[in-house]
Coordinates of C-alpha atoms and ligand atoms in Angstrom, one line a residue:
X1 CA -43.2 -12.7 7.9
X2 CA -41.2 -11.4 4.9
X3 CA -37.4 -12.1 5.2
X4 CA -36.7 -8.3 5.1
X5 CA -39.2 -7.6 7.9
X6 CA -37.6 -10.3 10.0
X7 CA -34.1 -8.9 9.2
X8 CA -35.0 -5.5 10.5
X9 CA -36.7 -6.9 13.6
X10 CA -33.6 -8.8 14.6
X11 CA -31.0 -6.1 14.0
X12 CA -30.4 -2.9 16.0
X13 CA -30.8 0.2 13.9
X14 CA -28.0 2.8 13.7
X15 CA -28.4 5.6 16.2
X16 CA -28.6 8.4 13.6
X17 CA -31.7 7.2 11.7
X18 CA -33.9 10.0 13.0
X19 CA -31.3 12.7 12.0
X20 CA -30.8 11.1 8.6
X21 CA -34.5 11.1 7.9
X22 CA -34.8 14.8 8.9
X23 CA -31.8 15.9 6.9
X24 CA -32.9 14.0 3.8
X25 CA -36.5 15.3 4.0
X26 CA -35.2 18.9 4.4
X27 CA -32.6 18.5 1.6
X28 CA -35.1 17.0 -0.9
X29 CA -37.9 19.4 0.0
X30 CA -35.6 22.4 -0.6
X31 CA -34.2 21.2 -3.9
X32 CA -37.6 20.0 -5.3
X33 CA -39.0 23.4 -4.5
X34 CA -36.3 24.8 -6.7
X35 CA -37.2 22.4 -9.5
X36 CA -34.2 20.1 -9.2
X37 CA -34.4 16.3 -9.7
X38 CA -32.9 14.2 -6.8
X39 CA -30.7 11.2 -7.2
X40 CA -29.9 8.8 -4.4
X41 CA -26.5 7.2 -5.0
X42 CA -25.3 4.2 -3.0
X43 CA -21.6 3.5 -3.1
X44 CA -18.8 1.2 -1.8
X45 CA -19.1 -2.2 -0.2
X46 CA -20.8 -3.4 3.0
X47 CA -18.9 -5.4 5.6
X48 CA -20.3 -8.2 7.7
X49 CA -19.0 -8.9 11.2
X50 CA -18.0 -12.4 12.2
X51 CA -18.1 -11.8 15.9
X52 CA -20.3 -9.7 18.2
X53 CA -17.3 -7.9 19.6
X54 CA -16.1 -7.7 16.0
X55 CA -12.4 -8.2 15.3
X56 CA -12.9 -9.8 11.9
X57 CA -15.2 -9.0 9.0
X58 CA -16.2 -10.3 5.6
X59 CA -15.5 -7.4 3.3
X60 CA -16.0 -6.4 -0.3
X61 CA -13.6 -5.2 -3.0
X62 CA -15.6 -2.0 -3.9
X63 CA -13.8 1.3 -3.2
X64 CA -16.7 3.4 -4.4
X65 CA -15.1 4.5 -7.6
X66 CA -18.3 4.2 -9.6
X67 CA -20.5 5.8 -7.0
X68 CA -18.3 8.8 -6.3
X69 CA -17.6 9.5 -9.9
X70 CA -21.3 9.1 -10.8
X71 CA -22.2 11.5 -8.0
X72 CA -20.0 14.2 -9.6
X73 CA -21.6 13.7 -13.0
X74 CA -25.1 13.8 -11.6
X75 CA -24.2 17.2 -9.9
X76 CA -22.9 18.4 -13.3
X77 CA -26.2 17.4 -14.9
X78 CA -28.1 19.5 -12.4
X79 CA -29.3 16.8 -9.9
X80 CA -29.2 17.2 -6.1
X81 CA -27.4 14.2 -4.8
X82 CA -27.8 12.1 -1.7
X83 CA -24.7 10.0 -1.4
X84 CA -24.7 7.0 0.9
X85 CA -21.2 5.6 1.1
X86 CA -19.1 3.2 3.1
X87 CA -17.0 5.0 5.6
X88 CA -13.5 5.5 4.2
X89 CA -14.5 4.7 0.6
X90 CA -14.1 7.2 -2.2
X91 CA -16.2 10.4 -2.1
X92 CA -17.0 12.9 -4.8
X93 CA -14.2 15.5 -5.3
X94 CA -11.8 14.2 -2.7
X95 CA -11.6 11.0 -4.8
X96 CA -9.2 12.9 -7.1
X97 CA -6.7 13.1 -4.2
X98 CA -6.7 9.7 -2.4
X99 CA -5.8 10.1 1.3
X100 CA -2.3 8.6 1.0
X101 CA -1.4 11.5 -1.3
X102 CA -2.3 14.3 1.1
X103 CA 1.2 15.0 2.1
X104 CA 2.3 15.0 -1.6
X105 CA -0.1 17.8 -2.2
X106 CA 1.9 20.0 0.1
X107 CA 5.5 21.3 0.2
X108 CA 7.6 23.2 2.8
X109 CA 9.1 26.5 1.9
X110 CA 11.8 28.2 3.9
X111 CA 11.1 31.9 4.3
X112 CA 13.7 34.7 4.4
X113 CA 12.8 35.4 8.1
X114 CA 13.8 31.8 9.0
X115 CA 10.2 30.5 9.4
X116 CA 8.8 27.6 7.3
X117 CA 5.6 27.8 5.4
X118 CA 3.4 25.0 4.1
X119 CA 2.4 25.6 0.4
X120 CA 0.5 23.6 -2.2
X121 CA 2.9 21.7 -4.4
X122 CA 3.1 23.6 -7.7
X123 CA 2.6 20.5 -9.8
X124 CA -0.7 19.8 -8.0
X125 CA -2.1 23.3 -8.4
X126 CA -3.9 22.9 -11.8
X127 CA -5.9 19.8 -10.7
X128 CA -6.6 21.1 -7.3
X129 CA -7.9 24.4 -8.7
X130 CA -10.1 22.6 -11.2
X131 CA -11.6 20.3 -8.5
X132 CA -11.8 22.9 -5.8
X133 CA -13.7 25.4 -8.0
X134 CA -16.5 22.9 -8.7
X135 CA -16.5 21.6 -5.1
X136 CA -17.0 25.2 -3.7
X137 CA -19.9 25.8 -6.2
X138 CA -21.5 22.5 -5.0
X139 CA -21.0 23.5 -1.3
X140 CA -22.5 26.9 -2.0
X141 CA -25.5 25.4 -3.7
X142 CA -25.8 22.7 -1.0
X143 CA -26.6 20.1 -3.6
X144 CA -24.6 17.2 -2.1
X145 CA -25.7 15.4 1.1
X146 CA -23.2 12.8 2.4
X147 CA -24.3 9.9 4.6
X148 CA -22.0 7.1 5.9
X149 CA -22.4 3.4 6.6
X150 CA -20.1 0.6 7.6
X151 CA -21.8 -2.7 8.1
X152 CA -24.5 -4.5 6.1
X153 CA -27.2 -3.8 8.6
X154 CA -26.3 -0.1 8.8
X155 CA -26.5 0.1 5.0
X156 CA -29.9 -1.7 4.9
X157 CA -31.5 0.5 7.6
X158 CA -30.2 3.6 5.9
X159 CA -31.3 2.5 2.5
X160 CA -34.9 2.1 3.8
X161 CA -34.9 5.4 5.7
X162 CA -33.5 7.4 2.8
X163 CA -35.9 5.7 0.3
X164 CA -38.9 6.4 2.5
X165 CA -37.8 10.0 3.0
X166 CA -37.5 10.6 -0.7
X167 CA -40.8 8.8 -1.6
X168 CA -43.0 11.9 -1.5
X169 CA -41.1 13.3 -4.5
X170 CA -42.0 10.2 -6.5
X171 CA -40.8 10.1 -10.2
X172 CA -38.5 13.1 -9.7
X173 CA -36.2 10.8 -7.7
X174 CA -33.7 8.4 -9.3
X175 CA -32.4 5.6 -7.1
X176 CA -28.9 4.7 -8.4
X177 CA -27.9 1.6 -6.4
X178 CA -24.2 1.0 -7.2
X179 CA -23.1 -0.2 -3.7
X180 CA -21.8 -3.8 -3.5
X181 CA -24.1 -5.4 -0.9
X182 CA -23.1 -8.6 0.8
X183 CA -25.4 -11.5 -0.2
X184 CA -24.5 -13.4 3.0
X185 CA -24.3 -12.6 6.7
X186 CA -24.3 -14.3 10.2
X187 CA -27.5 -13.7 12.1
X188 CA -27.0 -11.8 15.4
X189 CA -28.1 -14.7 17.5
X190 CA -25.4 -17.0 15.9
X191 CA -22.5 -14.6 16.2
X192 CA -19.9 -15.7 18.7
X193 CA -19.6 -13.1 21.5
X194 CA -15.8 -12.9 21.6
X195 CA -13.0 -13.1 19.1
X196 CA -13.0 -16.5 17.4
X197 CA -10.0 -18.5 18.6
X198 CA -7.4 -19.8 16.1
X199 CA -6.8 -23.2 17.7
X200 CA -9.0 -25.0 15.2
X201 CA -10.0 -24.7 11.5
X202 CA -12.8 -22.2 11.1
X203 CA -16.2 -23.1 9.6
X204 CA -18.6 -20.3 8.9
X205 CA -22.4 -20.7 8.6
X206 CA -23.7 -17.7 6.7
X207 CA -27.3 -17.2 5.7
X208 CA -28.6 -15.3 2.7
X209 CA -29.2 -11.6 3.1
X210 CA -32.8 -10.5 2.3
X211 CA -33.2 -9.0 -1.1
X212 CA -34.2 -5.4 -0.5
X213 CA -35.1 -4.6 -4.1
X214 CA -38.6 -6.0 -3.6
X215 CA -39.7 -3.8 -0.7
X216 CA -37.8 -0.9 -2.1
X217 CA -39.6 -0.9 -5.4
X218 CA -43.0 -2.1 -4.1
X219 CA -43.3 -0.4 -0.7
X220 CA -40.6 2.2 0.2
X221 CA -40.4 4.3 -2.9
X222 CA -42.6 2.8 -5.6
X223 CA -42.8 5.8 -7.9
X224 CA -39.1 6.5 -8.3
X225 CA -37.0 5.8 -11.4
X226 CA -34.9 2.9 -10.0
X227 CA -31.5 1.7 -11.4
X228 CA -29.8 -1.3 -9.9
X229 CA -26.4 -2.7 -10.8
X230 CA -25.5 -6.3 -11.5
X231 CA -21.9 -7.4 -11.1
X232 CA -20.6 -10.8 -12.2
X233 CA -17.2 -12.3 -13.1
X234 CA -18.7 -14.8 -15.6
X235 CA -19.6 -13.3 -19.0
X236 CA -21.8 -16.3 -19.7
X237 CA -24.4 -15.6 -17.0
X238 CA -24.4 -11.8 -16.7
X239 CA -27.1 -11.0 -19.3
X240 CA -29.5 -13.7 -18.0
X241 CA -29.0 -12.6 -14.3
X242 CA -29.6 -8.9 -15.2
X243 CA -32.7 -9.7 -17.1
X244 CA -34.0 -11.9 -14.3
X245 CA -33.5 -9.1 -11.9
X246 CA -35.4 -6.7 -14.1
X247 CA -38.3 -9.1 -14.5
X248 CA -38.4 -10.0 -10.8
X249 CA -38.5 -6.4 -9.5
X250 CA -40.1 -4.6 -12.4
X251 CA -37.9 -1.5 -11.9
X252 CA -36.6 0.6 -14.7
X253 CA -32.9 -0.2 -15.5
X254 CA -30.3 -2.8 -14.6
X255 CA -26.7 -1.7 -15.4
X256 CA -24.7 -4.9 -15.8
X257 CA -20.9 -5.0 -15.5
X258 CA -18.1 -7.6 -15.4
X259 CA -15.6 -7.1 -12.7
X260 CA -12.5 -7.0 -14.9
X261 CA -14.0 -4.7 -17.6
X262 CA -16.3 -2.5 -15.5
X263 CA -14.4 0.7 -16.3
X264 CA -14.5 0.1 -20.0
X265 CA -17.9 -1.2 -20.7
X266 CA -21.4 -1.7 -19.2
X267 CA -24.7 -2.8 -20.6
X268 CA -27.8 -0.8 -19.8
X269 CA -30.8 -3.2 -19.7
X270 CA -34.4 -1.9 -19.7
X271 CA -37.6 -3.8 -20.4
X272 CA -37.4 -2.9 -24.1
X273 CA -33.7 -2.3 -24.8
X274 CA -30.2 -3.6 -24.2
X275 CA -27.5 -1.0 -25.0
X276 CA -23.8 -1.3 -24.5
X277 CA -21.8 1.7 -23.4
X278 CA -18.1 1.6 -24.3
X279 CA -15.0 3.7 -23.6
X280 CA -12.4 3.7 -26.4
X281 CA -8.8 3.4 -25.4
X282 CA -8.2 7.0 -26.5
X283 CA -11.1 8.2 -24.2
X284 CA -9.6 6.3 -21.3
X285 CA -6.2 7.7 -22.0
X286 CA -7.6 11.2 -22.0
X287 CA -8.9 10.6 -18.5
X288 CA -12.6 10.3 -19.5
X289 CA -14.7 8.1 -17.3
X290 CA -17.5 5.7 -18.2
X291 CA -19.7 7.1 -15.5
X292 CA -20.0 10.3 -17.5
X293 CA -21.8 8.4 -20.3
X294 CA -23.8 6.2 -17.9
X295 CA -25.1 9.3 -16.1
X296 CA -25.9 11.2 -19.4
X297 CA -27.8 8.1 -20.6
X298 CA -29.8 7.7 -17.4
X299 CA -30.6 11.4 -17.2
X300 CA -32.3 11.1 -20.6
X301 CA -34.2 8.0 -19.6
X302 CA -35.2 9.6 -16.3
X303 CA -36.5 12.7 -18.0
X304 CA -38.6 10.5 -20.4
X305 CA -39.9 8.5 -17.4
X306 CA -40.8 11.6 -15.5
X307 CA -42.6 13.2 -18.4
X308 CA -44.6 10.1 -19.1
X309 CA -45.6 9.7 -15.5
X310 CA -46.7 13.4 -15.2
X311 CA -48.6 13.2 -18.5
X312 CA -50.4 10.0 -17.3
X313 CA -51.3 11.8 -14.1
X314 CA -52.7 14.8 -16.1
X315 CA -54.8 12.7 -18.3
X316 CA -56.5 10.7 -15.6
Ligands
PAZ401 O1 -16.6 0.6 -6.5 P1 -16.2 0.2 -7.9 O2 -16.2 1.3 -8.8 O3 -14.8 -0.5 -7.8 O4 -17.2 -1.0 -8.3 C1 -18.5 -0.7 -8.7 C2 -19.4 -1.9 -8.7 C3 -18.8 -3.0 -9.6 C4 -19.5 -2.4 -7.2 C5 -20.8 -1.5 -9.2 O5 -20.7 -1.1 -10.6 C6 -21.8 -2.7 -9.1 O6 -21.9 -3.5 -10.0 N1 -22.5 -2.7 -8.0 C7 -23.5 -3.8 -7.7 C8 -22.7 -5.0 -7.2 C9 -23.6 -6.2 -7.0 O7 -24.0 -6.9 -8.0 O8 -23.9 -6.5 -5.9

């Protein structure tokens, strides 16, 4: 049995899989009928429970900056976006106002009649207006579908379900897999039932998570334009690892990035090209984001891919 089949057979699926399937099918069908391309963006980091009644988890650094920013640029480029994100991580549009700042957005004003009104802080109005205008347009067009996950297993079940739901739209779909997915977990049968006691040093036995790229590319959504991300902290191995991933799964693009410099530079690796994308200091100072360039680049590649697949189909 393939490791991913065994993984799914041993874990309990999230309770909302049926609803997610229905809403993704409806969303994609509606927007494809209107001629839009669809992108599936995964974002944030999975967490892995260390106990059955989980008090402790193995977590991941990712806050979903890349995923949430990219989703906005995909919307700007005309895509309909399915956004699978870790609960509590950054989301498109609200990311501009992190939750701890909510009270800073508002101010109290004493009125002549003795009452107090809540108003938007004047200094925040320009940014809020700018973001809110686009957000309302997206809401009206209904081009953003948000789905949440928490644990590794929720993420993997939802990944498969969304991929399968988008599969009928084949090359019109881009899979943009920016989430940071744990490479290790504790199998359910090995999880201690109760909170691990602190009266002795802790030794953890983790097993490797199944690599879902293989079934995703070969079985769940074989016709899509698939982009995976490769994160490393060691400059000396990143290129080799990214190339290995591309060769192993035969998908379309690996975006490779180094933890410390990921907001300034990435390398886009395809079977035929290796192209660096850079942000200059002045671009960063002006508030520009590297995701704008990544998305513009991928849109071009996706269009080329789509056209060549459709042409091939027509000439058969
Ligand atoms: O969420 P963030 O913007 O801080 O980080 C983004 C990222 C580094 C998680 C993403 O670009 C990425 O590389 N994801 C794949 C990670 C991996 O190799 O598992």
